[in-house]
XYZ file of C-alpha atoms in Angstrom:
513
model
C 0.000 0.000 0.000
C 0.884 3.542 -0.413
C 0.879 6.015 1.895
C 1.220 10.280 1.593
C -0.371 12.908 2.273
C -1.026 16.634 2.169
C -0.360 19.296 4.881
C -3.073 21.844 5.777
C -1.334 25.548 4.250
C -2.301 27.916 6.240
C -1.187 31.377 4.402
C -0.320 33.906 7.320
C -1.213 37.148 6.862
C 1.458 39.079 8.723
C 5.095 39.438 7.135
C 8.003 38.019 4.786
C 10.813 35.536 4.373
C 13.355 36.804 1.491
C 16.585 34.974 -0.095
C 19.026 37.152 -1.763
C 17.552 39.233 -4.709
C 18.342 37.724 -8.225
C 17.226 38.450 -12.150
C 14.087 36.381 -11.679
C 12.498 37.976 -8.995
C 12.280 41.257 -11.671
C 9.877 39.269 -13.272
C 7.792 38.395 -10.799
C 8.399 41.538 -9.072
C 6.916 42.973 -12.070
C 3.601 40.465 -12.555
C 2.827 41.062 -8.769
C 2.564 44.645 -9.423
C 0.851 44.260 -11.850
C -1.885 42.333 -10.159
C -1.840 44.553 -7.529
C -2.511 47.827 -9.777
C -4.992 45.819 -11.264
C -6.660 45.451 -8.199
C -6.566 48.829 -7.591
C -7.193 50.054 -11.008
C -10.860 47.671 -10.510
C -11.694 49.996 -7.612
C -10.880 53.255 -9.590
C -7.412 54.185 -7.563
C -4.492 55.733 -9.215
C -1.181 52.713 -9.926
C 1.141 52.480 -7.589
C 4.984 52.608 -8.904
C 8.013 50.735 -7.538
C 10.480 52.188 -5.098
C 13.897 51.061 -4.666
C 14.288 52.252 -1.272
C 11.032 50.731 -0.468
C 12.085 47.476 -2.181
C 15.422 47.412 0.520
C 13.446 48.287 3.168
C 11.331 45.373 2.754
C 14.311 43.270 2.063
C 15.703 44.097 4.931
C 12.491 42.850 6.866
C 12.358 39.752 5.202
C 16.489 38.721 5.695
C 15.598 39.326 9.095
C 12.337 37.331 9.937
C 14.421 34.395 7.513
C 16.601 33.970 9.862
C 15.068 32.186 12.827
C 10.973 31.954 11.453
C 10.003 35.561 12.938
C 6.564 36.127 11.837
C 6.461 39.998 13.130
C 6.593 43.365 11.753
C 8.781 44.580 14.685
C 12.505 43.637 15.067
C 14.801 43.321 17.968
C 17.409 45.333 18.046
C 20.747 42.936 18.927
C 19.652 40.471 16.805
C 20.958 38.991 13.334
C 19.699 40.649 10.430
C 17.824 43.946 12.438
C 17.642 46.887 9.905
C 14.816 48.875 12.335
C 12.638 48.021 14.510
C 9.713 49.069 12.781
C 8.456 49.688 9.621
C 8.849 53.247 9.591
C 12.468 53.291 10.770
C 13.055 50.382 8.030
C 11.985 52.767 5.437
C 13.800 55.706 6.803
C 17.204 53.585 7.365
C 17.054 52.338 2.997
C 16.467 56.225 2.535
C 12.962 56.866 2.685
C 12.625 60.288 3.580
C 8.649 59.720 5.464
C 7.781 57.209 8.307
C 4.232 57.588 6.605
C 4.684 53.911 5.202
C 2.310 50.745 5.497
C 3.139 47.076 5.838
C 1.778 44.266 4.169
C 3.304 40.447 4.163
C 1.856 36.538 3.637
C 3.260 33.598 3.540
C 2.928 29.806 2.304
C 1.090 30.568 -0.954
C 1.962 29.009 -4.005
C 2.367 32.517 -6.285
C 1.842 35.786 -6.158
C -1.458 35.981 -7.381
C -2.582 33.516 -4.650
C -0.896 35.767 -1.776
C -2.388 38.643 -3.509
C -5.870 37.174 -3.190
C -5.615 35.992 0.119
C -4.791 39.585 1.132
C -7.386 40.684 -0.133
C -9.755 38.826 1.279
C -8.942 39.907 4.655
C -9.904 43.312 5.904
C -7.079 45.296 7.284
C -4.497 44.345 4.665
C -7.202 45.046 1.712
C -8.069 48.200 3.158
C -4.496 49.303 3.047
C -3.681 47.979 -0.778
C -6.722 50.509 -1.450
C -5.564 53.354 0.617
C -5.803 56.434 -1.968
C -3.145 57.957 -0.095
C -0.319 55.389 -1.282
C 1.434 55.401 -5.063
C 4.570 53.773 -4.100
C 5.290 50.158 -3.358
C 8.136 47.966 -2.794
C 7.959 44.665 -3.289
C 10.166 41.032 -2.488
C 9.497 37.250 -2.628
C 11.410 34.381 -0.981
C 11.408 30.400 -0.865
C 9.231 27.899 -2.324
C 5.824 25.896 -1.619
C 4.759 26.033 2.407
C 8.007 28.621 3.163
C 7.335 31.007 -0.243
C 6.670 34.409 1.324
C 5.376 37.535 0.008
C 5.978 41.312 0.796
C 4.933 44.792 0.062
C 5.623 48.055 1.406
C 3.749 51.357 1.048
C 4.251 55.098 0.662
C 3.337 58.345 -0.642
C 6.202 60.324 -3.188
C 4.561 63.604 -1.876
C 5.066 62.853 1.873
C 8.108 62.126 1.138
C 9.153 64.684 -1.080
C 7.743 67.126 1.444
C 9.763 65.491 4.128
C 13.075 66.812 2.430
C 12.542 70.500 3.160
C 14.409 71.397 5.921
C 12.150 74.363 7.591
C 8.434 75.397 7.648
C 6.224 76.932 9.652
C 3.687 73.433 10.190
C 4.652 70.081 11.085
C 3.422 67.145 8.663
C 2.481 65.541 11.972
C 5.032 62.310 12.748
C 5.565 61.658 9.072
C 8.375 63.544 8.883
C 11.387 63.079 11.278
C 12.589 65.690 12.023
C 11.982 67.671 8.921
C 9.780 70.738 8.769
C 7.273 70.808 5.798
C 4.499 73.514 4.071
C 1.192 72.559 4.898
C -0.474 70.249 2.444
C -2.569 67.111 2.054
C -0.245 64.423 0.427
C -3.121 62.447 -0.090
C -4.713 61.855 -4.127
C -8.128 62.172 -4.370
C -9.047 58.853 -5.587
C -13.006 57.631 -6.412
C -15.811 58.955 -3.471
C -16.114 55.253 -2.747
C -14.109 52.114 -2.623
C -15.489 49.297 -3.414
C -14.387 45.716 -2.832
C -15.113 43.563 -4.430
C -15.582 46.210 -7.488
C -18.166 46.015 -10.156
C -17.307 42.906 -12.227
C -14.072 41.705 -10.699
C -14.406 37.666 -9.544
C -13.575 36.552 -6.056
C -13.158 33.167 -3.806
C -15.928 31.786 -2.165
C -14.898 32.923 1.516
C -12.838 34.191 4.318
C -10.789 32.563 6.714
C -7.388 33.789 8.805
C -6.242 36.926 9.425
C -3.791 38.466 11.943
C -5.027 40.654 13.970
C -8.239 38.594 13.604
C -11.688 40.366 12.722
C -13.523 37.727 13.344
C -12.057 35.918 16.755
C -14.993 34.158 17.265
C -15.563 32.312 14.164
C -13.311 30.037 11.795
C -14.571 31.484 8.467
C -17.086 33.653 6.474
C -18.579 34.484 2.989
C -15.984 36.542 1.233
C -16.425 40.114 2.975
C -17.308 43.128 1.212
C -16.092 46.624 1.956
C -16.985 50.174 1.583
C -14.408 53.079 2.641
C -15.715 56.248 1.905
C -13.373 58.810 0.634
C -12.920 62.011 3.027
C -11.380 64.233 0.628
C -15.270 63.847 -0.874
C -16.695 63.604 2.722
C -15.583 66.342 4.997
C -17.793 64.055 7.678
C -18.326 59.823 7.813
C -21.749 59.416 5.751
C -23.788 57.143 8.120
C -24.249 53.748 6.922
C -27.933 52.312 6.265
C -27.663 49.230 4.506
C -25.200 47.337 3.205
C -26.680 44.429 1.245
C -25.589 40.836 -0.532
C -28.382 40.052 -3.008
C -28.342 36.137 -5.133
C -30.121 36.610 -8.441
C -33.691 35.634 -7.984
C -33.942 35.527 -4.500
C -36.547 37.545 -2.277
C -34.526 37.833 0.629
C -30.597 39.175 0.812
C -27.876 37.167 2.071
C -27.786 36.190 5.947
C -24.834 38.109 7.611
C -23.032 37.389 10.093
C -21.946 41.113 11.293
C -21.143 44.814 9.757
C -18.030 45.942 10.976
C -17.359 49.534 11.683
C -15.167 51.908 14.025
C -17.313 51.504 16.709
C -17.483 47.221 16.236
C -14.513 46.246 14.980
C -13.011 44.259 17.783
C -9.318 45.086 16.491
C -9.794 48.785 16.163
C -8.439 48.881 13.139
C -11.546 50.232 10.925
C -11.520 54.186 10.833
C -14.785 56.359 10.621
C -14.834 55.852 6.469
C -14.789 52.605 6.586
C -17.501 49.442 6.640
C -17.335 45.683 6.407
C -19.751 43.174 5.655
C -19.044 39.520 6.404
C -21.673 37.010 4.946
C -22.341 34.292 7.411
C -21.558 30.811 5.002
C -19.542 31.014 2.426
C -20.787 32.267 -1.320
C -21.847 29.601 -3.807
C -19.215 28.782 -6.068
C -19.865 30.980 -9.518
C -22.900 32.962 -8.343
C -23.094 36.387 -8.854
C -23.515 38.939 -6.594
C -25.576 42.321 -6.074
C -24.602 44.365 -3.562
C -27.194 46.931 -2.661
C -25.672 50.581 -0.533
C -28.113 53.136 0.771
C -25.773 55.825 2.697
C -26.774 59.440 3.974
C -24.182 62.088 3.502
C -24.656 65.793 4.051
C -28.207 65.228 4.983
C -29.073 63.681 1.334
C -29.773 59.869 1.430
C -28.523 57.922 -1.750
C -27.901 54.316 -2.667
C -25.425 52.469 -4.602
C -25.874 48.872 -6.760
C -23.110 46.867 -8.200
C -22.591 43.530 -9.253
C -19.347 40.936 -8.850
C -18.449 37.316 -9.085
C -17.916 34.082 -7.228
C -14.896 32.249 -9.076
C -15.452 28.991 -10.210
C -13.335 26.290 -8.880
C -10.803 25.127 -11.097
C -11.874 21.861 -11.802
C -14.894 19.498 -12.107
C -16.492 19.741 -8.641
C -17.638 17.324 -6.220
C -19.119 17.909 -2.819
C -18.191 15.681 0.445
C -19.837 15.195 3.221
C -16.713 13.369 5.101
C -18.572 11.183 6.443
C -17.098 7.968 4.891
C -18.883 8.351 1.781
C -17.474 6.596 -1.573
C -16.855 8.971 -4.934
C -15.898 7.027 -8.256
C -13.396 8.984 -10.416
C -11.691 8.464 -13.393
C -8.199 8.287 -14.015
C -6.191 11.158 -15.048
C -8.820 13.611 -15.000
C -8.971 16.300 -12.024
C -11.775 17.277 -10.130
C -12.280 19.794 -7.218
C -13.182 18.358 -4.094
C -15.219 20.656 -1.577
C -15.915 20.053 1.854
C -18.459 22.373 3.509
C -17.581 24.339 6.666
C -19.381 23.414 9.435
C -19.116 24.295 13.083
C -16.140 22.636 14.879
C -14.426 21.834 11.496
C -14.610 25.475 9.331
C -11.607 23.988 7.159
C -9.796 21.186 6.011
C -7.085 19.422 8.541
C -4.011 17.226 7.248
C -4.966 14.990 4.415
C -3.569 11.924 4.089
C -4.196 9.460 1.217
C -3.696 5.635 1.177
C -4.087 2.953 -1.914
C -2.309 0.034 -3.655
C 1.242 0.167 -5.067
C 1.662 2.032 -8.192
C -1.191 4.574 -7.742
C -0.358 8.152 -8.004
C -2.358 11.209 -6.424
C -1.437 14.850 -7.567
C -3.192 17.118 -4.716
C -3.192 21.040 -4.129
C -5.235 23.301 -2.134
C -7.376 25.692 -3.628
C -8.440 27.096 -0.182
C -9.266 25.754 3.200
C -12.295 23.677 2.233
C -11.027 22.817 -0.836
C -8.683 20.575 -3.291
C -7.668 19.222 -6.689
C -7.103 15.880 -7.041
C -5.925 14.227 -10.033
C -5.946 10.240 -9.378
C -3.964 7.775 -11.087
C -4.013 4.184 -11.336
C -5.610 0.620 -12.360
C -9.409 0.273 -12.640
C -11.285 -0.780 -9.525
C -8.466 0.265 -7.404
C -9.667 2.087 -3.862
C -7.884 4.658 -2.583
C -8.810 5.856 1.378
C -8.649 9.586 2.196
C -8.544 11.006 5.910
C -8.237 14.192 8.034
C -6.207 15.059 10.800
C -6.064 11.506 11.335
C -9.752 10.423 10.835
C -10.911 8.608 7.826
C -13.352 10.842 5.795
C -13.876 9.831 2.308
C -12.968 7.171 -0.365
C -12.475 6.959 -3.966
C -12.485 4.117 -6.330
C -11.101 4.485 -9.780
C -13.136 3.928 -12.751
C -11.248 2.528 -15.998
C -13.480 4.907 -18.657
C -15.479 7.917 -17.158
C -18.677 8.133 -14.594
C -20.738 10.324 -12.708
C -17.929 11.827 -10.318
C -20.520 14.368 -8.301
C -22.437 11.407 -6.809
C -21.793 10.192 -3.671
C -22.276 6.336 -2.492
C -23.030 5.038 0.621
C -20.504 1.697 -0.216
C -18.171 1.322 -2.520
C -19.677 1.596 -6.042
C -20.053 -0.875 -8.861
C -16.371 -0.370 -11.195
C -16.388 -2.243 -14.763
C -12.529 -2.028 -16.289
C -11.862 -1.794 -19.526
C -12.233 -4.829 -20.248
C -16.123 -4.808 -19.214
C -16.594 -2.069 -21.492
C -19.695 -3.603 -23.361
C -20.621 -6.437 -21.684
C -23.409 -7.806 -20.542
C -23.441 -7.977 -16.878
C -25.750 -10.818 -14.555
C -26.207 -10.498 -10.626
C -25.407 -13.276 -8.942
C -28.734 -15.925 -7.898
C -29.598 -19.138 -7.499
C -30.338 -20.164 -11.200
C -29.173 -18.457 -14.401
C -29.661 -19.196 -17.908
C -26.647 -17.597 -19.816
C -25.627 -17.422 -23.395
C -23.119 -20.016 -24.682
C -19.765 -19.131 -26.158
C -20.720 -15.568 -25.467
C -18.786 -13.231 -23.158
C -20.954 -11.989 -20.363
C -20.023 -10.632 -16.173
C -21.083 -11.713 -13.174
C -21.314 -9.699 -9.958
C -23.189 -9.351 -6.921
C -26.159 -7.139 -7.232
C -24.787 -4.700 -4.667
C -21.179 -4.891 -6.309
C -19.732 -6.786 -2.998
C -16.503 -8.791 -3.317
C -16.310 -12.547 -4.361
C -14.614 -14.807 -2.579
C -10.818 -14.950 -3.260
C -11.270 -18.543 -3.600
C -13.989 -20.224 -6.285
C -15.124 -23.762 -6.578
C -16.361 -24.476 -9.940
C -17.887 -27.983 -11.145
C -19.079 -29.039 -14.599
C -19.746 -31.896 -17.503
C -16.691 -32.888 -19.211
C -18.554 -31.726 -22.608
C -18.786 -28.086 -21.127
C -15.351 -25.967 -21.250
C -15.398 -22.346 -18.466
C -12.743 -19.651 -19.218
C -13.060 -17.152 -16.081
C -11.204 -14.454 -15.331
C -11.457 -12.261 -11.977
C -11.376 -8.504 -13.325
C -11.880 -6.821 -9.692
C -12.421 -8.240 -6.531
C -16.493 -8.311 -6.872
C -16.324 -8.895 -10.779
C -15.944 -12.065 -12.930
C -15.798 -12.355 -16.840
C -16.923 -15.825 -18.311
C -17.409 -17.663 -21.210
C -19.053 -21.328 -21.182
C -18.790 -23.481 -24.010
C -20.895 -26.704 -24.546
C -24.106 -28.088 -25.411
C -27.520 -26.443 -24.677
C -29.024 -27.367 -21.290
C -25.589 -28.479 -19.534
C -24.981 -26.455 -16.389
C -21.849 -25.045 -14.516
C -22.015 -25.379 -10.880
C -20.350 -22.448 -8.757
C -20.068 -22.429 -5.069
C -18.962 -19.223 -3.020
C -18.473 -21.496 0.245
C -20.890 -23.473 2.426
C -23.721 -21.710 2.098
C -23.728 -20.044 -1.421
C -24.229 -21.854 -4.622
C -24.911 -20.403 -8.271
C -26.325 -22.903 -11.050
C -25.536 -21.520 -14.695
C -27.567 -23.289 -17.532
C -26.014 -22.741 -21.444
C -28.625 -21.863 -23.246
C -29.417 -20.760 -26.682
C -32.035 -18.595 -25.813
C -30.631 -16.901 -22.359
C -32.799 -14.994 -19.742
C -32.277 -11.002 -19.874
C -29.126 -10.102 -18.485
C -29.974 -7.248 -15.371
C -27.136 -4.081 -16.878
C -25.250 -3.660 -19.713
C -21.856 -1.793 -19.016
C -20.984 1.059 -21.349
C -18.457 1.274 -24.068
C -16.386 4.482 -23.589
């Protein structure tokens, strides 16, 4: 038997590893920032353009949390690798002339489109990547697979630029250390709302992890949707007085679980501008989405509708229950396995497979309750899947194709190739088969055969059998009309099979693929 398995990765939303900086990580350097000023391009904000100080200053970070697995924005000073002990004084130490800077890291994703999305699902790092006030990033990437890490650092060219005159007659309030600058707002304008997700744009399913956590009481959510109104539009917060999640068709909107604001967020993180709407299950996979915004500014009421996506998962998908249930899947095609969230178990745990020698099993997370699999191996062959330890599911290879969403209680009926159009008979007491004819014989409810068989017959009748799976047998009787074949499955079990030239119905006919 074979044996491996598939450690939960559990992206951490916090900071960076880095290795030294070579010609490849321009590349990606450049298709990350990309993403990301798509991102903010979708919710109408200006593109943000790389900084080299801001690039060292987040290398720095990352050489320093590489060396010992430090997961935290702040450094000790005294210790291998410290460049500053916080952000700011990272950005100020590469030559950053501000400490108006913002922090954003992940790690354990596979690229950096995943990290990217798994930033944005959660609220206080989103909410920063669509700050109007930022239009420079830096930007690094270290290590491979569970260690790959991801980071990004933020500022703003005029806070800066303002932090280089040496005398003034008004302080840009910390920002600046110790320089004196005109007064001014540094910030760009940007839309009168940001929107996330914006109109259009196509997002996962759901929310899970986040550090600090906005939701410490629960696991997961639907993926949450934000509003930040803008206060260079807004001298005051607009009150909020509905924020909506609307499935096409439906009379009712979405359940939530809560709104976060300034005065509910249990992080304190949210400012005055700023709302948060976390759906209480997760959103179905492809649906779209209405969101419906009725806000009073200025003492006018007025409401906002837009539209956005649910991705698709990447593959054919099946639903588990994980509850020992058989699925029958082909070989060498992939499917997306889902299990849904439930209370005490929001996400996946460690998933181990198990099944004979020479099967292969390609697995890869596409989020917490999620997976491709990609099976391969010899018809009828079971393979055993469990979680953190307890068995959940199993799978049982078909030779040609099936229905793979359908769940079975045992392990289901599996024909190999080599059943591929034959005519199939369940096991009974008496049988008239065909003569000279290939035909199957199985238990009706697909159980295995004994491993041994006891077969008797006339000397004038000749039985080629051959055991296909462990519940299947192919025949072929030759010999006169009205001889029979005697088969016994032990004590108690005995099959009679008359030749005949005129044989009863057989009870399924397996498909040709």
């Amino acid at each position: 038997m074979k044996r491996a398995g598939m450690r939960v990765a559990r992206p951490l939303l916090l900071g960076t590893f880095l290795v030294l900086w070579c010609p490849s990580l321009w590349a990606q350097e450049a298709t990350a920032i990309e993403s990301l000023n798509r991102i903010r391009s979708s919710a109408g904000l200006a593109p943000l353009w790389v900084d080299p100080r801001l690039t060292l200053a987040a290398q720095g970070q990352a050489l320093y949390l590489s060396q010992g697995g430090r997961k935290d924005h702040r450094q000790e000073q005294g210790e291998p690798g410290f460049t500053g002990e916080t952000p700011s004084r990272r950005a100020l130490n590469a030559g950053w002339s501000s400490s108006l800077v913002a922090e954003n890291f992940s790690l354990g994703q596979a690229n950096g489109q995943a990290s990217l999305s798994d930033l944005m699902a959660a609220i206080y790092h989103r909410l920063a990547f669509l700050d109007p006030q930022w239009d420079r990033v830096g930007w690094a990437k270290a290590g491979e697979g569970d260690s790959a890490s991801y980071v990004y650092l933020l500022g703003n060219a005029r806070a800066a630029s303002l932090c280089l005159v040496d005398k003034a007659d008004l302080d840009l309030l910390p920002e600046c250390l110790p320089a004196k600058v005109p007064e001014a707002d540094p910030r760009p304008q940007g839309p009168a709302r940001i929107l996330w997700p914006a109109e259009g744009v196509s997002v996962p399913p759901a929310f899970f992890e986040e550090t600090p956590d906005p939701l410490p009481d629960r696991g997961y959510s639907g993926y949450p949707v934000s509003v930040s109104f803008n206060p260079a539009f807004y001298p005051e917060p607009p009150k909020l007085l509905a924020l909506e999640l609307w499935l096409p068709g439906e009379k009712q909107p979405l359940e939530l679980l809560r709104i976060l604001s300034n005065k509910t967020d249990p992080q304190h993180r949210l400012d005055r501008y700023s709302h948060v709407a976390f759906p209480a299950e997760r959103l179905p996979w492809g649906a779209a989405v209405e969101v419906r915004l009725r806000f009073e500014a200025e003492g006018k009421k007025q409401e906002s509708r837009w539209n956005f996506m649910i991705q698709e998962p990447k593959h054919p998908l099946v639903t588990l229950q994980g509850q020992g249930e058989w699925l029958a899947l082909p070989s060498g095609q992939p499917f997306s396995l889902y299990l849904p969230p439930r209370q005490g178990q929001p996400t996946f745990g460690d998933l181990e497979w198990e099944g004979p020698e020479g099967t292969k099993a390609q697995l890869e997370w596409e989020d917490p309750n999620s997976f491709s699999l990609l099976l391969e191996g010899a018809a009828c062959s079971q393979v055993s899947f469990s979680v953190s330890g307890q068995p959940r599911f199993q799978v049982q290879i078909l030779g040609g194709s099936g229905d793979a969403t359908r769940l079975f209680p045992v392990a289901p009926p599996c024909y190999p190739p080599e059943a591929q159009g034959k005519p199939v008979y369940w096991l009974r007491t008496r049988l008239e088969v065909p003569r000279g004819t290939v035909f199957l014989l199985q238990r009706k409810d697909g159980s295995p055969l004994p491993p041994e068989l006891s077969w008797s017959f006339d000397p004038l009748v000749e039985v080629e059998v051959k055991r296909l799976s462990e519940g299947l047998l192919s025949l072929v009787l030759y010999g006169p009309a009205g001889k029979e074949v005697k088969l016994s499955l032990g004590e108690a079990e005995e099959v009679k099979l008359r030749l005949s030239g005129r044989p009863e119905s057989f009870d399924f006919w397996v498909p040709a693929h």
